[in-house]
Amino acid sequence: MSERTRVVVVGGFGVDVNVALHDGAWPLPDVDTVFAHVGDLSLGHAGSGVALQAAALGCDVVGADVVGDDEHGRFVRRELDRRGVCPVLVTDPSGTRRSVNLVRPDGRRLSLHDPRHPGGLTPDPDLWRPLLDATAPAPGPEWVHVVIVDWARAALRDARERGLLTSTDLQDWDGRREHHRDFAYGADIVFCSGTNLSDPAALAEDVFARGVARAVVVTRGAAGAVVFARGREPLHVPAVTPQGRAIVDTNGAGDAFCAAFMTASVRGADDAQAARRAAVAAAWSASFRGTNEHLITGADLDRLTPQGPA
């Protein structure tokens, strides 16, 4: 394996504007005006978060997606290039996905998401297939992360057919919505927020019964995370507060967790080691305002990750 892990991220690149609400402004009152801190445009969404954190950890990352031929699409391209992710982007008249994220005083967020792309959008598979193939002298990727945009399920199938290690993040899936099933049952490592899960163990059992995953990782915010590995007892990983840093903005924290876990796994860490590193990366991300603005480096992750059993 090369020193710099090769990663392809498919789908999920867009822009965010984060609005930090002041104390007493949540729930939103029924008034005409609420004072808040409105942040600048930033590179956001699930694909961006995973790609940027992987790049910050020393991976060679390519990001493939559909954006608009608009200022937001050009912003995505510029920012990816500036921050060390190779952008492979095609355009569609529907525009670039975007979100406004309302950040509560305790750091939790409500995302107002505009996907932009119409249902049935089917980009040419040549967007991602050349990135999955080893072309001499360049080897293929060691890890492919596929975001749950509708057309990307085809990319997940292509990656699996090539025998590549795959991951996906089901976001706040409740275990029932049909859209998520191809991703849940088609990836090697499945991440999911526990926000809408009454029984994370039941979700893991379903994924193992119907899918190919070797592990299901359920993140639970301040309650930490649980790693369900096929044929093993669940591994509970506590949340951390690196250097006592307070949680101020959880936008992108789950993406940082996913990227740190997968990077560690590909480089030989066991699930406990990978999960400890992931918990630190997520907490570090959430201790800064903004989406993906301050991501942990490999050196800081080495220094701050607790040792020993999870």
Coordinates of C-alpha atoms in Angstrom, one line a residue:
M1 CA 0.0 0.0 0.0
S2 CA 1.3 3.5 -0.8
E3 CA 2.0 5.9 2.0
R4 CA -0.8 8.2 0.7
T5 CA -4.1 6.4 0.7
R6 CA -6.0 6.7 -2.5
V7 CA -9.7 7.6 -2.1
V8 CA -12.6 8.3 -4.4
V9 CA -15.7 10.1 -3.1
V10 CA -18.8 10.0 -5.3
G11 CA -21.6 12.5 -4.9
G12 CA -22.5 14.9 -2.2
F13 CA -20.6 18.1 -3.0
G14 CA -22.4 21.5 -2.5
V15 CA -22.5 24.7 -0.6
D16 CA -23.6 25.7 2.9
V17 CA -24.5 28.8 4.8
N18 CA -24.6 28.3 8.5
V19 CA -26.7 30.5 10.8
A20 CA -25.7 30.4 14.4
L21 CA -28.7 31.2 16.7
H22 CA -28.2 33.1 19.9
D23 CA -29.3 31.8 23.3
G24 CA -33.1 31.9 23.6
A25 CA -33.7 31.8 19.8
W26 CA -34.6 28.1 19.7
P27 CA -37.3 27.1 19.1
L28 CA -37.6 29.9 16.6
P29 CA -40.2 32.4 17.9
D30 CA -43.1 33.5 15.7
V31 CA -41.8 37.0 14.9
D32 CA -40.6 38.8 11.9
T33 CA -36.9 39.1 12.8
V34 CA -34.5 37.0 14.8
F35 CA -30.9 38.2 15.3
A36 CA -28.3 35.6 14.4
H37 CA -24.7 35.2 13.2
V38 CA -24.9 34.4 9.4
G39 CA -21.7 32.7 8.2
D40 CA -20.0 33.0 4.8
L41 CA -20.6 30.5 2.0
S42 CA -18.7 27.3 2.7
L43 CA -18.0 24.0 1.0
G44 CA -20.5 21.6 2.5
H45 CA -22.6 18.4 2.2
A46 CA -21.6 14.8 2.9
G47 CA -19.2 14.3 0.0
S48 CA -17.3 17.4 0.7
G49 CA -16.9 16.6 4.4
V50 CA -15.6 13.1 3.8
A51 CA -13.3 14.2 1.0
L52 CA -11.8 17.2 2.9
Q53 CA -11.2 15.3 6.1
A54 CA -9.6 12.4 4.2
A55 CA -7.3 14.9 2.4
A56 CA -6.4 16.6 5.8
L57 CA -5.3 13.1 7.0
G58 CA -2.9 12.7 4.1
C59 CA -5.0 10.9 1.5
D60 CA -5.0 11.5 -2.2
V61 CA -8.7 12.2 -2.8
V62 CA -10.8 12.6 -6.0
G63 CA -14.3 13.9 -5.7
A64 CA -16.8 13.1 -8.5
D65 CA -20.2 14.8 -8.7
V66 CA -22.8 16.8 -10.7
V67 CA -22.9 20.6 -10.0
G68 CA -24.4 23.5 -11.7
D69 CA -22.8 25.8 -14.3
D70 CA -23.3 28.5 -11.8
E71 CA -21.3 30.5 -9.2
H72 CA -21.9 27.9 -6.6
G73 CA -20.6 25.1 -8.8
R74 CA -17.5 27.2 -9.6
F75 CA -17.1 27.8 -5.9
V76 CA -17.2 24.0 -5.2
R77 CA -14.6 23.4 -7.9
R78 CA -12.2 26.1 -6.7
E79 CA -12.5 25.1 -3.0
L80 CA -11.9 21.4 -3.7
D81 CA -8.8 22.3 -5.7
R82 CA -7.5 24.7 -3.1
R83 CA -7.9 22.3 -0.3
G84 CA -6.3 19.3 -1.9
V85 CA -9.2 17.3 -3.4
C86 CA -9.1 16.7 -7.2
P87 CA -12.5 17.7 -8.6
V88 CA -14.0 15.6 -11.3
L89 CA -17.3 17.4 -11.9
V90 CA -19.9 17.6 -14.7
T91 CA -22.6 20.2 -14.9
D92 CA -26.4 20.1 -15.0
P93 CA -28.9 22.9 -15.6
S94 CA -30.6 22.2 -12.3
G95 CA -27.8 23.8 -10.4
T96 CA -25.6 23.1 -7.4
R97 CA -27.1 21.5 -4.2
R98 CA -27.1 23.9 -1.3
S99 CA -28.3 24.1 2.4
V100 CA -28.9 26.7 5.0
N101 CA -28.1 25.2 8.4
L102 CA -29.6 26.6 11.6
V103 CA -27.2 25.9 14.4
R104 CA -28.7 25.9 17.9
P105 CA -26.9 27.3 20.9
D106 CA -25.9 23.8 22.0
G107 CA -24.3 23.1 18.6
R108 CA -27.0 20.9 17.1
R109 CA -28.3 21.8 13.7
L110 CA -31.4 21.8 11.5
S111 CA -30.5 21.7 7.8
L112 CA -32.7 23.3 5.2
H113 CA -31.6 21.3 2.3
D114 CA -32.2 22.1 -1.4
P115 CA -31.0 19.1 -3.5
R116 CA -31.5 21.0 -6.8
H117 CA -31.2 17.9 -9.0
P118 CA -34.4 16.4 -10.4
G119 CA -35.4 12.8 -9.7
G120 CA -34.1 10.5 -12.4
L121 CA -30.9 12.5 -13.0
T122 CA -28.5 9.9 -14.5
P123 CA -25.0 11.2 -15.3
D124 CA -22.9 9.3 -17.7
P125 CA -21.1 6.5 -15.8
D126 CA -17.8 7.7 -17.3
L127 CA -18.0 10.3 -14.5
W128 CA -16.8 7.7 -12.0
R129 CA -15.8 4.5 -13.8
P130 CA -12.4 5.7 -14.9
L131 CA -11.7 6.7 -11.3
L132 CA -12.4 3.2 -10.1
D133 CA -10.1 1.5 -12.6
A134 CA -6.3 0.9 -12.1
T135 CA -4.6 2.5 -15.2
A136 CA -0.8 1.8 -15.4
P137 CA 1.2 3.2 -13.8
A138 CA -1.5 4.6 -11.5
P139 CA -3.1 2.0 -9.2
G140 CA -6.8 2.1 -8.4
P141 CA -8.4 3.5 -5.2
E142 CA -8.0 1.8 -1.9
W143 CA -11.4 3.1 -0.6
V144 CA -14.5 4.4 -2.4
H145 CA -17.1 6.4 -0.4
V146 CA -20.5 6.7 -2.0
V147 CA -23.0 9.4 -0.9
I148 CA -26.7 8.5 -0.9
V149 CA -27.7 10.7 -3.9
D150 CA -30.0 8.7 -6.1
W151 CA -27.8 8.2 -9.2
A152 CA -24.7 7.2 -7.1
R153 CA -26.2 3.7 -6.3
A154 CA -24.8 2.8 -9.8
A155 CA -21.4 3.9 -8.8
L156 CA -21.6 1.8 -5.6
R157 CA -22.4 -1.3 -7.7
D158 CA -19.5 -0.6 -10.1
A159 CA -17.1 -0.2 -7.2
R160 CA -18.2 -3.5 -5.7
E161 CA -18.0 -5.3 -9.0
R162 CA -14.3 -4.2 -9.1
G163 CA -13.7 -5.6 -5.6
L164 CA -13.0 -2.2 -4.1
L165 CA -13.6 -1.4 -0.4
T166 CA -16.7 0.7 -0.2
S167 CA -18.4 2.8 2.5
T168 CA -21.6 4.9 2.7
D169 CA -23.3 7.1 5.3
L170 CA -27.1 6.7 5.6
Q171 CA -27.3 10.0 7.5
D172 CA -30.5 10.0 9.6
W173 CA -32.1 6.9 8.2
D174 CA -34.9 5.4 10.2
G175 CA -34.4 1.9 8.8
R176 CA -37.6 2.1 6.7
R177 CA -37.2 4.6 3.9
E178 CA -36.8 2.7 0.6
H179 CA -34.3 5.2 -0.9
H180 CA -31.5 4.1 1.4
R181 CA -31.7 0.4 1.0
D182 CA -29.4 -0.1 -2.0
F183 CA -26.7 1.8 -0.1
A184 CA -27.3 0.1 3.2
Y185 CA -27.1 -3.4 1.7
G186 CA -24.4 -2.6 -0.9
A187 CA -21.5 -1.1 1.0
D188 CA -18.8 -2.8 3.1
I189 CA -18.8 -0.3 5.9
V190 CA -22.1 1.4 6.7
F191 CA -22.4 4.5 8.8
C192 CA -25.7 5.9 10.2
S193 CA -26.7 8.6 12.6
G194 CA -28.8 7.2 15.5
T195 CA -31.0 10.3 15.5
N196 CA -34.0 8.4 14.1
L197 CA -33.2 4.9 15.3
S198 CA -35.1 3.4 18.2
D199 CA -33.0 0.2 18.0
P200 CA -29.5 0.5 16.4
A201 CA -28.9 -3.2 16.9
A202 CA -31.9 -4.1 14.9
L203 CA -30.7 -1.9 12.0
A204 CA -27.3 -3.7 12.1
E205 CA -29.0 -7.1 12.1
D206 CA -31.1 -6.1 9.1
V207 CA -28.0 -4.8 7.2
F208 CA -26.0 -7.9 7.9
A209 CA -29.0 -10.2 6.9
R210 CA -29.7 -8.5 3.6
G211 CA -26.4 -6.8 2.7
V212 CA -22.7 -7.4 2.4
A213 CA -21.4 -5.1 5.1
R214 CA -18.7 -6.3 7.5
A215 CA -19.5 -3.4 9.9
V216 CA -22.3 -1.0 10.8
V217 CA -21.3 2.1 12.7
V218 CA -24.0 4.1 14.5
T219 CA -23.1 7.5 15.7
R220 CA -25.0 9.0 18.6
G221 CA -23.6 12.5 19.2
A222 CA -22.7 13.1 22.8
A223 CA -23.5 9.4 23.6
G224 CA -20.6 8.3 21.4
A225 CA -20.9 5.6 18.8
V226 CA -21.5 1.8 18.5
V227 CA -19.6 -0.4 16.1
F228 CA -21.5 -3.5 15.1
A229 CA -19.1 -5.9 13.4
R230 CA -20.5 -9.0 11.7
G231 CA -20.2 -12.0 14.1
R232 CA -18.8 -9.9 17.0
E233 CA -20.2 -8.2 20.1
P234 CA -21.0 -4.5 19.7
L235 CA -18.2 -2.1 20.5
H236 CA -19.2 1.0 22.4
V237 CA -17.0 4.1 21.9
P238 CA -17.5 7.1 24.1
A239 CA -17.6 10.7 22.8
V240 CA -14.5 12.8 23.6
T241 CA -13.7 16.5 24.2
P242 CA -10.2 17.0 22.8
Q243 CA -8.3 19.4 25.0
G244 CA -11.7 20.3 26.7
R245 CA -13.0 22.0 23.6
A246 CA -16.7 22.8 23.7
I247 CA -19.1 21.6 21.0
V248 CA -20.4 24.7 19.1
D249 CA -21.4 23.4 15.6
T250 CA -22.0 19.8 14.6
N251 CA -22.2 20.5 10.9
G252 CA -19.7 18.1 9.2
A253 CA -18.9 16.1 12.4
G254 CA -20.4 12.9 11.1
D255 CA -18.4 13.2 7.9
A256 CA -15.2 13.8 9.8
F257 CA -16.0 10.6 11.9
C258 CA -16.5 8.6 8.7
A259 CA -13.4 9.8 7.0
A260 CA -11.2 9.3 10.1
F261 CA -12.6 5.8 10.7
M262 CA -12.1 4.7 7.1
T263 CA -8.7 6.1 6.7
A264 CA -7.5 4.4 9.9
S265 CA -9.1 1.1 8.8
V266 CA -7.5 1.2 5.4
R267 CA -4.1 1.8 7.0
G268 CA -4.4 -1.2 9.3
A269 CA -6.2 -0.1 12.4
D270 CA -8.7 -2.4 14.1
D271 CA -12.3 -1.2 14.7
A272 CA -11.5 0.0 18.3
Q273 CA -8.5 2.1 17.1
A274 CA -10.4 3.4 14.1
A275 CA -13.4 4.4 16.2
R276 CA -11.3 6.2 18.8
R277 CA -9.6 8.3 16.1
A278 CA -13.0 8.9 14.5
A279 CA -14.5 10.2 17.7
V280 CA -11.6 12.7 18.1
A281 CA -12.0 13.9 14.5
A282 CA -15.7 14.4 14.9
A283 CA -15.4 16.3 18.2
W284 CA -12.6 18.5 16.8
S285 CA -14.7 19.4 13.8
A286 CA -17.7 20.3 16.1
S287 CA -15.6 22.5 18.2
F288 CA -15.3 25.1 15.4
R289 CA -18.1 27.2 13.8
G290 CA -18.7 26.5 10.1
T291 CA -18.8 23.4 7.9
N292 CA -15.5 21.7 7.2
E293 CA -13.6 24.9 8.0
H294 CA -11.2 23.4 10.6
L295 CA -10.5 19.7 10.1
I296 CA -8.0 17.8 12.2
T297 CA -4.6 16.8 10.8
G298 CA -3.0 13.4 11.1
A299 CA -0.4 14.7 13.6
D300 CA -3.0 16.2 15.9
L301 CA -5.1 13.1 15.6
D302 CA -2.1 11.0 16.6
R303 CA -1.5 13.3 19.6
L304 CA -5.1 13.5 20.9
T305 CA -6.4 10.0 20.3
P306 CA -6.7 8.1 23.6
Q307 CA -4.9 4.7 23.7
G308 CA -6.2 1.4 25.1
P309 CA -9.5 -0.4 24.8
A310 CA -12.5 1.6 23.7

